[in-house]
C-alpha atoms as one frame of an Amber mdcrd trajectory, in Angstrom:
protein
 140.692 118.532 163.946 140.266 119.322 167.642 144.023 119.281 168.172 144.527
 121.582 165.226 141.847 123.918 166.554 143.752 124.050 169.860 146.921 124.905
 167.966 145.108 127.675 166.105 143.727 129.174 169.332 147.195 129.049 170.883
 148.710 130.653 167.794 146.112 133.400 167.849 146.891 134.118 171.519 150.644
 134.161 170.826 150.160 136.519 167.905 148.114 138.890 170.044 150.812 138.842
 172.756 153.558 139.511 170.214 151.554 142.345 168.711 151.269 143.854 172.156
 155.031 143.456 172.520 155.531 145.410 169.289 153.337 148.231 170.575 155.313
 148.335 173.807 158.618 148.304 171.901 157.392 151.163 169.722 156.540 153.164
 172.803 160.010 152.430 174.267 161.637 153.588 171.018 159.633 156.789 171.065
 160.599 157.454 174.708 164.278 156.728 174.085 164.332 158.988 171.031 162.605
 161.758 172.968 165.143 161.432 175.843 168.037 161.515 173.386 166.592 164.571
 171.620 166.223 166.412 174.982 169.847 165.688 175.895 171.024 166.862 172.496
 169.012 170.101 172.793 170.454 170.810 176.279 173.918 170.074 174.946 173.346
 172.588 172.093 171.954 175.298 174.342 174.813 174.937 176.868 177.434 175.070
 174.172 178.593 171.608 175.058 178.905 172.096 178.787 176.010 169.804 179.726
 175.207 167.048 179.606 178.382 165.116 179.659 179.562 162.992 176.741 178.817
 159.908 178.818 175.188 160.886 179.251 174.853 161.567 175.550 176.412 158.188
 174.747 174.037 156.473 177.162 171.030 158.173 175.550 172.141 157.098 172.116
 172.659 153.513 173.339 169.184 153.468 174.914 167.616 154.596 171.673 169.478
 151.930 169.667 168.473 149.198 172.164 164.846 150.304 171.881 164.958 150.063
 168.077 166.552 146.615 168.305 163.832 145.487 170.743 161.201 146.813 168.328
 162.663 144.808 165.466 162.738 141.686 167.653 159.091 142.186 168.573 158.178
 142.649 164.899 160.040 139.458 164.035 158.102 137.621 166.771 154.843 138.875
 165.252 155.895 137.620 161.825 156.788 134.214 163.239 153.471 133.994 165.121
 151.573 134.844 161.931 153.465 132.181 159.999 152.698 129.571 162.690 149.015
 130.574 162.743 148.809 130.387 158.946 150.352 126.911 159.007 147.815 125.717
 161.596 144.994 127.192 159.567 146.270 125.432 156.443 146.403 122.121 158.334
 142.864 122.586 159.513 141.631 123.357 155.974 143.341 120.174 154.751 141.762
 118.102 157.538 138.280 118.959 156.322 136.955 116.389 153.811 134.349 117.826
 151.485 131.933 115.916 149.294 132.423 116.475 145.564 128.629 116.441 145.008
 125.496 117.542 146.803 123.284 114.667 147.843 122.079 112.391 150.623 124.446
 110.340 152.780 123.252 106.711 152.584 126.022 105.137 154.674 128.993 106.200
 156.796 131.920 103.781 156.636 134.304 105.599 159.042 134.130 106.242 162.751
 134.775 109.498 164.601 138.431 109.827 165.479 139.547 107.313 162.862 142.743
 108.312 161.052 142.319 108.849 157.325 145.576 109.055 155.355 145.981 109.880
 151.696 147.162 106.870 149.771 146.803 105.155 146.412 143.932 103.035 147.772
 141.614 105.772 148.858 139.146 104.417 151.407 135.377 104.869 151.000 134.259
 107.293 153.679 130.610 107.846 152.811 128.130 106.480 150.300 126.301 109.453
 148.820 123.284 109.474 146.530 123.559 112.526 144.327 119.961 112.743 143.121
 117.215 110.455 144.379 114.670 111.784 141.885 116.474 109.729 139.189 117.375
 106.185 140.235 118.731 103.007 138.651 117.179  99.550 139.001 119.570  96.638
 138.602 117.920  93.380 137.500 119.041  89.917 136.411 117.489  88.732 133.117
 117.236  84.990 132.523 119.324  83.681 129.597 116.138  82.342 127.978 114.719
  85.834 127.824 117.749  88.074 127.252 117.414  87.800 123.460 114.110  89.668
 123.652 115.483  92.465 125.809 116.653  95.602 123.997 117.788  99.091 124.991
 114.927 101.572 125.265 112.262  99.018 126.031 109.704  99.947 128.622 109.242
  98.015 131.843 107.272  98.025 135.059 108.330  96.843 138.482 107.005  96.353
 141.965 108.571  96.694 145.381 107.555  95.056 148.655 107.191  98.443 150.338
 104.203  99.336 148.124 102.268  96.136 147.383  99.863  96.362 144.502 101.585
  99.369 142.958 103.604  99.302 139.750 106.296 101.786 138.745 107.428 102.540
 135.193 111.021 102.162 134.057 113.113 101.966 130.843 116.085  99.756 129.962
 119.350 101.690 129.623 121.927  98.914 129.641 122.164  95.126 129.082 125.432
  93.354 129.884 127.018  91.209 127.212 128.625  88.925 129.781 126.622  86.645
 132.032 126.967  86.198 135.741 129.031  83.057 135.060 131.476  85.160 133.015
 131.907  87.493 135.960 132.307  84.529 138.350 134.947  82.965 136.125 136.877
  86.228 135.916 136.736  86.570 139.704 137.866  82.981 140.189 140.853  83.462
 137.870 142.153  86.218 140.133 141.429  84.300 143.329 143.500  81.634 145.016
 140.336  79.685 145.838 138.802  77.708 143.006 135.061  78.193 142.499 132.516
  76.343 140.411 129.373  77.553 138.669 127.918  74.120 137.948 124.150  74.262
 138.302 124.144  78.029 138.675 121.356  79.942 136.985 122.763  81.933 134.051
 121.532  85.503 133.940 122.522  88.847 132.461 122.610  92.078 134.379 120.501
  94.984 133.058 119.984  98.531 134.253 116.652 100.311 134.190 116.231 104.068
 134.607 113.531 105.043 137.110 111.926 108.420 137.749 111.336 109.011 141.464
 109.951 112.554 141.742 108.119 111.935 145.025 111.058 110.146 146.674 109.018
 107.098 147.613 111.571 104.665 146.204 114.688 104.285 148.277 118.131 102.871
 147.498 118.499  99.218 148.323 114.842  98.221 147.843 114.259  94.816 146.286
 112.188  94.921 143.114 110.697  92.519 140.566 110.511  93.877 137.008 108.429
  92.986 133.966 110.014  94.099 130.685 107.669  94.795 127.804 109.161  93.126
 124.715 106.106  93.414 122.518 103.069  95.720 122.698 100.182  95.031 120.340
  96.611  96.208 120.071  93.526  94.667 118.484  95.057  91.218 118.008  93.316
  87.846 117.734  94.047  85.653 120.776  93.409  81.992 121.604  93.974  80.195
 124.920  97.134  78.122 124.992  95.031  75.213 126.217  93.408  75.157 122.749
  96.842  74.736 121.142  97.599  71.813 123.450  94.284  70.029 122.908  94.263
  66.814 120.870  90.975  64.967 120.260  92.505  61.617 121.190  93.558  62.896
 124.616  91.030  62.596 127.372  91.278  64.872 130.333  89.826  67.776 132.081
  89.719  70.965 130.070  91.183  74.180 131.227  89.146  77.321 130.941  90.617
  79.802 128.488  90.043  83.463 128.192  91.059  86.683 126.565  93.635  88.902
 128.202  93.759  92.619 127.376  97.168  92.934 128.996  99.326  89.827 128.935
 101.870  89.297 131.625 104.716  86.941 130.791 106.867  86.075 133.812 109.407
  83.458 132.849 111.505  82.217 135.752 114.271  79.691 135.880 112.312  77.592
 138.318 109.016  77.709 136.336 107.496  74.322 135.368 107.928  73.151 131.794
 104.910  73.796 129.622 103.228  70.880 127.867 103.172  72.671 124.505 105.671
  74.875 122.750 104.270  77.950 121.062 106.677  79.206 118.357 106.260  82.512
 116.596 105.302  81.996 112.956 104.555  78.289 113.442 101.478  76.654 111.900
  99.453  74.832 114.532  96.075  73.286 114.859  93.163  74.249 117.097  89.833
  72.475 117.158  86.347  73.886 116.968  83.051  72.066 117.467  81.608  71.011
 114.120  77.997  70.754 113.046  78.014  67.060 113.983  79.329  67.850 117.429
  82.766  66.456 116.641  86.055  68.424 116.821  86.997  69.994 113.540  90.638
  71.106 112.967  91.446  74.698 112.042  94.971  75.712 111.028  96.384  78.878
 112.609  99.701  80.673 112.469 100.793  81.703 115.917 102.550  84.942 116.975
 103.578  86.213 120.393 102.484  84.502 123.564 102.504  85.271 127.227 102.147
  81.665 128.354  98.363  81.873 128.844  97.067  83.076 125.521  98.685  83.296
 122.092  98.362  85.755 119.227  96.964  84.388 115.937  98.523  86.098 112.927
  97.192  83.863 110.187  94.893  80.964 109.403  91.180  80.346 109.168  90.110
  81.053 112.745  87.562  83.839 113.050  87.059  86.207 116.004  84.385  84.891
 118.292  84.703  81.217 117.314  84.692  78.822 120.257  87.813  76.666 120.457
  88.077  73.372 122.305  90.439  73.448 125.288  89.635  70.014 126.764  87.548
  66.864 126.537  85.080  65.462 129.061  85.443  61.970 130.417  82.415  60.889
 128.347  84.305  61.849 125.199  82.328  64.998 124.459  84.414  68.011 123.561
  84.352  70.909 125.982  84.559  74.357 124.428  86.449  76.081 127.121  87.430
  79.264 125.358  86.841  81.487 122.389  88.966  83.408 119.975  88.498  87.198
 120.264  90.289  90.343 119.526  91.862  91.990 122.530  90.320  95.407 122.905
  93.053  97.085 124.902  95.937  95.411 123.202  98.305  92.755 124.390 101.727
  93.241 125.899 104.267  90.500 125.880 106.496  90.837 128.948 109.702  89.171
 129.985 110.193  88.680 133.682 113.352  89.961 135.289 114.720  88.799 138.601
 114.806  90.954 141.656 117.205  93.800 141.758 118.100  96.908 143.617
């Protein structure tokens, strides 16, 4: 661009000089025509005695030469204008304009670097068009992807604002896993790759409102996707579902959660009991004789700590046994209650940007 600017300045100077030459040539033409007219008038008044024919011929020749010089100067002006227009066109083409208004996140070219138009257009800048609306990319574990649907709500946290949660909503869930993408990449690569032992996950996009601009592109986030939101449900501790009277061991304290957070991870430890939705299971309450009495319940959603009871004979407020003391006495470590604020079943999603 600097070289083109120099050419434009030189062209402008040349055009000005040529325009001055035109003005001078026009003055010369006027002077030659006036001299020729004077000679012709004298020739008329003297009845052809003066001036001589040679002087008249010289005057006519001078006038013709002046006109020719004027035309040459005008041609020079036209050429200078054409050269200046060409330089200005080159400068306009050397300016690269962004197709959108936004914020430059990254510059991938250096000053002075040559950029040529080609089929493989290089990336010059990374531009964020609107930071008030952002996208969160997360990886959903294969064990949880069946519960994830478009339009579901979610919350996420970022390291920059510990303790704060931000709302989001699912807008896309990939049908192909990360292993599918890896296999497709390997098929087009000369180097063979393997995905043995790799965690299988599915990419999902979440829309995020960012009106204050606190969230920035590239931040790492951990998302919780709400797959079930229920209110006024009967809950029991999962420890009560695992308890068997014959097993001796320390009881785990149970409790009621108003908001249940389910964070499955690929590296989470295996649970000792499987809680299936719609399954009939047994919990134990302390009978009148002090011995555990079985009560059948039908389980619903769970968050890994407490489980919804959707059927059976268990009543709200009944104490359930979650463990047994070493002496053999049952320990009532939790009670069945209705969650006042409602329970939310959440699926954990891996970190994303």
